[in-house]
Amino acid sequence: MNDELYMKRAIELAKKGAGFVNPNPLVGAVIVKDDVIIGEGYHEKFGELHAERNALKNCKEEPAGATIYVTLEPCCHHGKTPPCTEAIIESGIKRVVVGALDVNPLVAGKGVQILRDNGIEVVRGILADECTALNKVFNKYILKKRPYVVMKYAMTADGKIATDTGKSKWITCEESRKEVHVLRNKLMGIMVGVSTVIADDPMLNCRLEIPHRDPVRIICDTNLRTPLDSKVVQTADTLKTIIATSSEDKEKLSEYEKRGCEIVNVPMRSEGIDLNILMEKLGALGIDGILLEGGGTLNSSALKAQIVDEVHTYIAPKIFGGMGKSPVTGLGIDDPDEAIELCITDISKVGKDLLIESEVRYKCSQE
């Protein structure tokens, strides 16, 4: 039996849950009997059946004696649904192939042990890296109770995010802009600085033709300068909008709250609100992942605070020249040896553009 082949299929299935299962993990499951797939499933929506139970429900024949391939260790505790270990044991499945162990302390190896204690063969580590990568957001959130932050920016080949006059529409091609909306769907929140709201008046929603979820909009606004007539404020009654501020002006705050905005008070640091405290507060609100689409100032502050986990850099084959804005501003560093290092995980072509995905490597992590 080709374990990797069936696990690859389970990974494909797991990805279908992107944007709908947060803060739960992405999980896919495939049931195989006599080298034929008899059932498939994935975790489709938060609060609904897990992948294993969906695969069992979709079986075309009795699963007794079959093998189930699951990208993440089956759960063994009661949450919004009963334990998947129970369903597997009751089904008569004799072999379970697990991609990655669950980091959740409620599971963390216990699911595997329960299956083995009930006479079921368990094979671990098939395509473990790929299965673990599915749930980078979930893993950080479960272990640290803070959101996984992806910083995204688009720039020209000479490193500009706008012309000298501030114009930036459009640097990248249509295909790249669509990919960004896919990312907005995957991550629970989207965060920008107040300067971006003032300059661009964005909606910060997800505009995909397929079923999707709009992210929670988070505005970093130290002194409460977000215009009351901005799109984010005017639509806050229908799209969840958080304004993170250090302002204690009750009269001004009430104007935003009346329009549906949620206020999160964050203490100041020298350069603005304390982003690490903000991450703790957003994590407490159940926000497990954030797409950072800020300008150079917020990007610089986020990197300095070491809250960024991953960077997505879209590079357009264009040159602006001049003194246009950089994706990261601030004071910068004095010595190249002090640079924040990026570990490139993927390079791909999106339409005419190049997308570089990287993990951030801090020399001295505050976490």
Tab-separated table of C-alpha atoms in Angstrom:
chain	number	residue	atom	x	y	z
A	1	MET	CA	0.000	0.000	0.000
A	2	ASN	CA	1.386	3.403	-1.006
A	3	ASP	CA	1.168	5.393	2.234
A	4	GLU	CA	2.599	8.611	0.762
A	5	LEU	CA	0.132	8.591	-2.154
A	6	TYR	CA	-2.893	8.415	0.123
A	7	MET	CA	-1.452	10.929	2.580
A	8	LYS	CA	-0.965	13.386	-0.297
A	9	ARG	CA	-4.653	13.013	-1.057
A	10	ALA	CA	-5.485	13.655	2.603
A	11	ILE	CA	-3.388	16.838	2.478
A	12	GLU	CA	-5.285	18.012	-0.621
A	13	LEU	CA	-8.556	17.472	1.209
A	14	ALA	CA	-7.353	19.270	4.351
A	15	LYS	CA	-6.614	22.442	2.383
A	16	LYS	CA	-10.280	22.723	1.402
A	17	GLY	CA	-11.087	23.783	4.952
A	18	ALA	CA	-8.912	26.926	4.738
A	19	GLY	CA	-10.787	29.947	6.031
A	20	PHE	CA	-13.629	27.992	7.593
A	21	VAL	CA	-12.192	25.970	10.482
A	22	ASN	CA	-10.218	28.553	12.509
A	23	PRO	CA	-9.196	28.355	15.259
A	24	ASN	CA	-9.283	24.581	14.668
A	25	PRO	CA	-6.602	22.875	12.539
A	26	LEU	CA	-6.851	21.866	8.899
A	27	VAL	CA	-7.293	18.090	8.693
A	28	GLY	CA	-7.956	15.650	5.873
A	29	ALA	CA	-8.703	11.912	6.016
A	30	VAL	CA	-8.769	9.070	3.479
A	31	ILE	CA	-10.011	5.525	4.161
A	32	VAL	CA	-8.483	2.751	2.042
A	33	LYS	CA	-9.514	-0.908	1.818
A	34	ASP	CA	-7.883	-3.468	-0.481
A	35	ASP	CA	-5.901	-0.596	-2.030
A	36	VAL	CA	-9.091	1.258	-3.028
A	37	ILE	CA	-10.314	4.541	-1.519
A	38	ILE	CA	-13.708	3.862	0.062
A	39	GLY	CA	-14.163	7.128	1.958
A	40	GLU	CA	-12.811	10.679	2.122
A	41	GLY	CA	-13.441	13.689	4.285
A	42	TYR	CA	-11.996	16.843	5.768
A	43	HIS	CA	-12.791	19.271	8.560
A	44	GLU	CA	-15.150	21.558	6.681
A	45	LYS	CA	-16.294	24.109	9.233
A	46	PHE	CA	-15.574	25.068	12.835
A	47	GLY	CA	-17.937	23.240	15.177
A	48	GLU	CA	-18.881	20.583	12.641
A	49	LEU	CA	-17.647	17.016	12.116
A	50	HIS	CA	-13.898	16.408	12.051
A	51	ALA	CA	-12.165	14.884	9.043
A	52	GLU	CA	-12.203	11.291	10.357
A	53	ARG	CA	-15.936	11.312	11.060
A	54	ASN	CA	-16.681	12.878	7.675
A	55	ALA	CA	-14.588	10.207	5.941
A	56	LEU	CA	-16.435	7.459	7.828
A	57	LYS	CA	-19.788	9.049	6.992
A	58	ASN	CA	-18.834	9.097	3.295
A	59	CYS	CA	-17.702	5.446	3.151
A	60	LYS	CA	-19.027	3.467	0.190
A	61	GLU	CA	-18.621	0.176	2.076
A	62	GLU	CA	-17.956	-1.098	5.573
A	63	PRO	CA	-14.621	0.285	6.860
A	64	ALA	CA	-13.883	-2.722	9.081
A	65	GLY	CA	-10.317	-3.873	8.437
A	66	ALA	CA	-9.432	-0.730	6.442
A	67	THR	CA	-6.631	1.823	6.846
A	68	ILE	CA	-7.355	5.476	7.526
A	69	TYR	CA	-4.848	8.162	6.546
A	70	VAL	CA	-5.189	11.359	8.561
A	71	THR	CA	-2.969	14.438	8.330
A	72	LEU	CA	-3.185	15.145	12.074
A	73	GLU	CA	-3.365	12.850	15.079
A	74	PRO	CA	-7.023	11.975	15.829
A	75	CYS	CA	-8.478	13.903	18.761
A	76	CYS	CA	-9.256	12.016	21.957
A	77	HIS	CA	-11.199	14.592	23.974
A	78	HIS	CA	-14.731	15.961	23.960
A	79	GLY	CA	-14.991	19.416	22.403
A	80	LYS	CA	-17.697	20.624	20.045
A	81	THR	CA	-17.702	17.055	18.665
A	82	PRO	CA	-16.964	13.662	20.284
A	83	PRO	CA	-13.445	12.154	20.122
A	84	CYS	CA	-12.430	10.854	16.694
A	85	THR	CA	-10.531	8.020	18.381
A	86	GLU	CA	-13.897	6.615	19.498
A	87	ALA	CA	-15.281	6.697	15.967
A	88	ILE	CA	-12.190	4.957	14.564
A	89	ILE	CA	-12.281	2.209	17.204
A	90	GLU	CA	-16.018	1.612	16.717
A	91	SER	CA	-15.625	1.458	12.913
A	92	GLY	CA	-13.364	-1.595	13.012
A	93	ILE	CA	-10.505	0.170	11.225
A	94	LYS	CA	-7.313	-1.791	11.888
A	95	ARG	CA	-4.592	0.634	10.771
A	96	VAL	CA	-4.165	4.390	11.218
A	97	VAL	CA	-1.498	6.364	9.357
A	98	VAL	CA	-0.833	9.750	10.988
A	99	GLY	CA	1.004	12.606	9.296
A	100	ALA	CA	1.732	14.872	12.287
A	101	LEU	CA	1.113	14.725	16.013
A	102	ASP	CA	-1.261	17.295	17.509
A	103	VAL	CA	0.549	19.918	19.625
A	104	ASN	CA	-2.608	20.537	21.657
A	105	PRO	CA	-1.824	19.328	25.203
A	106	LEU	CA	-5.289	17.722	25.292
A	107	VAL	CA	-4.112	15.346	22.540
A	108	ALA	CA	-0.293	15.440	22.041
A	109	GLY	CA	0.310	11.703	21.592
A	110	LYS	CA	-2.648	10.576	23.682
A	111	GLY	CA	-4.776	9.910	20.593
A	112	VAL	CA	-2.133	7.606	19.137
A	113	GLN	CA	-1.751	5.768	22.446
A	114	ILE	CA	-5.506	5.201	22.818
A	115	LEU	CA	-5.656	3.668	19.338
A	116	ARG	CA	-2.710	1.378	20.097
A	117	ASP	CA	-4.226	0.379	23.433
A	118	ASN	CA	-7.258	-0.800	21.476
A	119	GLY	CA	-5.218	-3.043	19.194
A	120	ILE	CA	-5.023	-0.685	16.221
A	121	GLU	CA	-1.742	-0.398	14.320
A	122	VAL	CA	-0.551	3.213	14.159
A	123	VAL	CA	2.088	4.465	11.718
A	124	ARG	CA	3.456	7.957	12.370
A	125	GLY	CA	5.406	10.516	10.366
A	126	ILE	CA	4.236	9.929	6.779
A	127	LEU	CA	4.829	13.285	5.002
A	128	ALA	CA	5.247	14.792	8.466
A	129	ASP	CA	6.773	18.092	7.262
A	130	GLU	CA	3.967	18.703	4.775
A	131	CYS	CA	1.305	17.829	7.332
A	132	THR	CA	2.898	20.057	9.976
A	133	ALA	CA	3.102	22.955	7.504
A	134	LEU	CA	-0.674	22.784	7.057
A	135	ASN	CA	-1.134	24.024	10.600
A	136	LYS	CA	1.563	26.627	11.272
A	137	VAL	CA	-1.151	29.042	12.387
A	138	PHE	CA	-2.888	26.520	14.658
A	139	ASN	CA	0.346	25.287	16.208
A	140	LYS	CA	1.556	28.742	17.252
A	141	TYR	CA	-1.851	29.757	18.536
A	142	ILE	CA	-2.257	26.602	20.627
A	143	LEU	CA	1.240	26.781	22.088
A	144	LYS	CA	1.574	30.554	22.625
A	145	LYS	CA	-2.010	31.885	22.546
A	146	ARG	CA	-0.887	34.520	20.052
A	147	PRO	CA	-1.728	34.986	16.365
A	148	TYR	CA	0.564	33.755	13.596
A	149	VAL	CA	1.456	36.913	11.626
A	150	VAL	CA	2.128	36.980	7.887
A	151	MET	CA	3.523	40.251	6.593
A	152	LYS	CA	2.644	40.861	2.944
A	153	TYR	CA	3.842	43.609	0.637
A	154	ALA	CA	4.146	44.232	-3.080
A	155	MET	CA	7.119	46.074	-4.549
A	156	THR	CA	8.871	46.828	-7.793
A	157	ALA	CA	12.154	45.260	-8.869
A	158	ASP	CA	13.918	48.295	-7.374
A	159	GLY	CA	12.186	47.872	-4.002
A	160	LYS	CA	9.483	50.567	-4.193
A	161	ILE	CA	5.935	50.168	-2.840
A	162	ALA	CA	4.816	53.483	-4.364
A	163	THR	CA	6.023	56.232	-6.647
A	164	ASP	CA	7.467	59.510	-5.385
A	165	THR	CA	3.930	60.963	-5.490
A	166	GLY	CA	2.539	58.107	-3.407
A	167	LYS	CA	0.707	56.247	-6.174
A	168	SER	CA	0.690	52.457	-5.835
A	169	LYS	CA	-2.229	51.145	-7.918
A	170	TRP	CA	-1.296	48.804	-9.298
A	171	ILE	CA	2.229	47.533	-8.743
A	172	THR	CA	1.375	43.857	-9.147
A	173	CYS	CA	-0.710	42.013	-11.720
A	174	GLU	CA	-4.315	40.866	-11.342
A	175	GLU	CA	-3.287	37.281	-10.548
A	176	SER	CA	-1.168	38.448	-7.613
A	177	ARG	CA	-3.972	40.593	-6.253
A	178	LYS	CA	-6.314	37.600	-6.393
A	179	GLU	CA	-3.771	35.498	-4.477
A	180	VAL	CA	-3.788	38.112	-1.734
A	181	HIS	CA	-7.547	37.680	-1.345
A	182	VAL	CA	-7.008	33.933	-1.033
A	183	LEU	CA	-4.641	34.708	1.838
A	184	ARG	CA	-7.192	37.077	3.391
A	185	ASN	CA	-9.642	34.178	3.398
A	186	LYS	CA	-7.149	31.815	5.057
A	187	LEU	CA	-6.193	34.094	7.948
A	188	MET	CA	-8.713	35.205	10.545
A	189	GLY	CA	-7.577	38.823	10.785
A	190	ILE	CA	-6.112	41.579	8.631
A	191	MET	CA	-4.132	44.427	10.199
A	192	VAL	CA	-3.110	47.857	8.889
A	193	GLY	CA	-2.005	51.158	10.358
A	194	VAL	CA	-4.188	54.237	10.506
A	195	SER	CA	-2.022	55.932	7.848
A	196	THR	CA	-3.076	53.270	5.341
A	197	VAL	CA	-6.745	53.893	6.167
A	198	ILE	CA	-6.309	57.646	5.749
A	199	ALA	CA	-4.339	57.350	2.486
A	200	ASP	CA	-6.230	54.537	0.725
A	201	ASP	CA	-9.608	54.193	2.490
A	202	PRO	CA	-9.571	50.394	1.957
A	203	MET	CA	-12.400	47.951	2.696
A	204	LEU	CA	-9.970	45.231	3.867
A	205	ASN	CA	-12.440	42.488	2.990
A	206	CYS	CA	-12.111	39.328	0.916
A	207	ARG	CA	-13.275	39.603	-2.671
A	208	LEU	CA	-13.321	36.058	-4.025
A	209	GLU	CA	-15.993	34.623	-6.278
A	210	ILE	CA	-15.891	31.294	-4.428
A	211	PRO	CA	-17.343	30.869	-0.894
A	212	HIS	CA	-15.121	32.734	1.535
A	213	ARG	CA	-14.916	34.477	4.888
A	214	ASP	CA	-14.087	38.138	5.463
A	215	PRO	CA	-11.237	38.676	7.931
A	216	VAL	CA	-11.569	40.614	11.169
A	217	ARG	CA	-10.250	44.108	10.399
A	218	ILE	CA	-7.698	45.464	12.877
A	219	ILE	CA	-6.621	49.105	12.710
A	220	CYS	CA	-3.533	50.180	14.682
A	221	ASP	CA	-4.438	53.737	15.613
A	222	THR	CA	-2.429	55.056	18.573
A	223	ASN	CA	-4.094	58.487	18.799
A	224	LEU	CA	-7.497	57.622	17.287
A	225	ARG	CA	-7.210	59.320	13.891
A	226	THR	CA	-9.294	56.861	11.849
A	227	PRO	CA	-11.836	58.957	9.880
A	228	LEU	CA	-15.406	58.305	10.970
A	229	ASP	CA	-16.464	58.384	7.316
A	230	SER	CA	-13.878	55.759	6.265
A	231	LYS	CA	-15.128	52.521	4.728
A	232	VAL	CA	-13.898	50.415	7.631
A	233	VAL	CA	-15.878	52.464	10.144
A	234	GLN	CA	-18.947	52.831	7.967
A	235	THR	CA	-19.176	49.050	7.492
A	236	ALA	CA	-18.193	48.050	11.037
A	237	ASP	CA	-21.769	47.047	11.833
A	238	THR	CA	-21.553	44.223	9.284
A	239	LEU	CA	-17.807	43.379	9.194
A	240	LYS	CA	-16.063	42.908	12.545
A	241	THR	CA	-13.677	45.825	13.023
A	242	ILE	CA	-11.216	46.334	15.875
A	243	ILE	CA	-9.493	49.628	16.553
A	244	ALA	CA	-6.375	49.192	18.692
A	245	THR	CA	-5.606	52.487	20.364
A	246	SER	CA	-3.949	54.138	23.343
A	247	SER	CA	-6.506	56.929	23.394
A	248	GLU	CA	-8.660	57.252	26.503
A	249	ASP	CA	-10.894	59.986	25.104
A	250	LYS	CA	-14.279	58.495	26.030
A	251	GLU	CA	-16.230	60.897	23.851
A	252	LYS	CA	-14.198	60.044	20.730
A	253	LEU	CA	-14.198	56.332	21.531
A	254	SER	CA	-17.980	56.290	21.835
A	255	GLU	CA	-18.329	57.625	18.272
A	256	TYR	CA	-16.550	54.534	16.943
A	257	GLU	CA	-18.421	52.164	19.234
A	258	LYS	CA	-21.769	53.621	18.121
A	259	ARG	CA	-20.836	52.667	14.557
A	260	GLY	CA	-20.037	49.069	15.522
A	261	CYS	CA	-16.280	49.228	16.069
A	262	GLU	CA	-14.742	47.228	18.889
A	263	ILE	CA	-12.118	49.128	20.869
A	264	VAL	CA	-9.026	47.358	22.206
A	265	ASN	CA	-7.021	49.616	24.488
A	266	VAL	CA	-3.267	49.060	24.233
A	267	PRO	CA	-0.536	50.962	26.136
A	268	MET	CA	1.921	53.066	24.181
A	269	ARG	CA	5.543	52.448	23.454
A	270	SER	CA	7.852	55.125	22.082
A	271	GLU	CA	6.903	54.423	18.446
A	272	GLY	CA	3.199	53.675	18.944
A	273	ILE	CA	1.022	51.031	20.548
A	274	ASP	CA	2.714	48.026	22.136
A	275	LEU	CA	2.298	45.382	19.434
A	276	ASN	CA	3.228	42.491	21.718
A	277	ILE	CA	0.462	43.365	24.153
A	278	LEU	CA	-1.887	43.770	21.193
A	279	MET	CA	-1.025	40.240	20.028
A	280	GLU	CA	-1.835	38.893	23.500
A	281	LYS	CA	-5.197	40.663	23.479
A	282	LEU	CA	-6.067	39.516	19.962
A	283	GLY	CA	-5.130	35.955	20.889
A	284	ALA	CA	-7.465	36.185	23.891
A	285	LEU	CA	-10.225	37.192	21.450
A	286	GLY	CA	-9.670	33.951	19.527
A	287	ILE	CA	-7.851	35.456	16.537
A	288	ASP	CA	-5.286	32.832	15.539
A	289	GLY	CA	-3.752	34.356	12.403
A	290	ILE	CA	-3.228	37.846	10.981
A	291	LEU	CA	-2.317	39.152	7.547
A	292	LEU	CA	-0.264	42.307	8.061
A	293	GLU	CA	-0.847	44.638	5.108
A	294	GLY	CA	0.651	47.722	6.661
A	295	GLY	CA	2.873	50.386	5.219
A	296	GLY	CA	6.554	50.833	5.908
A	297	THR	CA	6.076	52.284	9.401
A	298	LEU	CA	3.856	49.502	10.764
A	299	ASN	CA	5.982	46.840	9.056
A	300	SER	CA	9.080	48.272	10.723
A	301	SER	CA	7.391	48.351	14.133
A	302	ALA	CA	6.116	44.794	13.721
A	303	LEU	CA	9.556	43.451	12.856
A	304	LYS	CA	11.129	45.395	15.716
A	305	ALA	CA	8.550	43.906	18.101
A	306	GLN	CA	9.311	40.458	16.619
A	307	ILE	CA	5.647	39.610	16.051
A	308	VAL	CA	6.086	38.680	12.357
A	309	ASP	CA	6.404	34.951	11.649
A	310	GLU	CA	6.370	34.912	7.866
A	311	VAL	CA	6.880	37.365	4.981
A	312	HIS	CA	5.236	37.198	1.555
A	313	THR	CA	7.027	39.439	-0.924
A	314	TYR	CA	5.432	40.069	-4.318
A	315	ILE	CA	7.946	41.484	-6.802
A	316	ALA	CA	6.658	43.077	-10.004
A	317	PRO	CA	8.938	43.308	-13.068
A	318	LYS	CA	8.859	47.116	-12.986
A	319	ILE	CA	11.205	49.924	-11.982
A	320	PHE	CA	9.918	53.182	-10.470
A	321	GLY	CA	13.221	54.854	-9.637
A	322	GLY	CA	13.248	58.048	-7.601
A	323	MET	CA	12.812	58.143	-3.842
A	324	GLY	CA	9.617	56.074	-3.594
A	325	LYS	CA	8.601	54.393	-0.350
A	326	SER	CA	10.229	51.229	0.971
A	327	PRO	CA	8.174	48.313	2.353
A	328	VAL	CA	10.026	48.685	5.677
A	329	THR	CA	11.021	52.132	6.928
A	330	GLY	CA	12.041	53.233	10.428
A	331	LEU	CA	15.632	53.808	11.476
A	332	GLY	CA	16.882	50.547	10.011
A	333	ILE	CA	20.165	48.974	11.090
A	334	ASP	CA	23.774	50.173	11.121
A	335	ASP	CA	25.540	46.897	10.352
A	336	PRO	CA	24.489	44.286	7.737
A	337	ASP	CA	25.302	41.608	10.310
A	338	GLU	CA	22.392	42.926	12.388
A	339	ALA	CA	19.841	42.280	9.627
A	340	ILE	CA	16.683	40.306	10.301
A	341	GLU	CA	17.193	37.081	8.373
A	342	LEU	CA	14.580	35.442	6.177
A	343	CYS	CA	14.556	31.723	5.463
A	344	ILE	CA	13.013	31.270	2.021
A	345	THR	CA	10.461	28.455	2.008
A	346	ASP	CA	9.037	28.881	-1.495
A	347	ILE	CA	9.514	30.890	-4.693
A	348	SER	CA	6.776	30.894	-7.315
A	349	LYS	CA	5.624	32.853	-10.342
A	350	VAL	CA	2.180	34.439	-10.074
A	351	GLY	CA	1.137	35.853	-13.412
A	352	LYS	CA	3.917	38.267	-14.375
A	353	ASP	CA	5.107	38.627	-10.776
A	354	LEU	CA	7.402	36.708	-8.460
A	355	LEU	CA	6.268	35.609	-5.000
A	356	ILE	CA	8.878	34.859	-2.337
A	357	GLU	CA	7.604	33.235	0.876
A	358	SER	CA	9.940	33.327	3.862
A	359	GLU	CA	10.009	32.532	7.546
A	360	VAL	CA	11.498	35.183	9.814
A	361	ARG	CA	14.583	34.333	11.845
A	362	TYR	CA	15.180	36.712	14.755
A	363	LYS	CA	18.596	36.695	16.376
A	364	CYS	CA	17.117	37.095	19.832
A	365	SER	CA	13.436	36.222	20.030
A	366	GLN	CA	11.340	38.010	22.640
A	367	GLU	CA	9.180	34.907	22.788
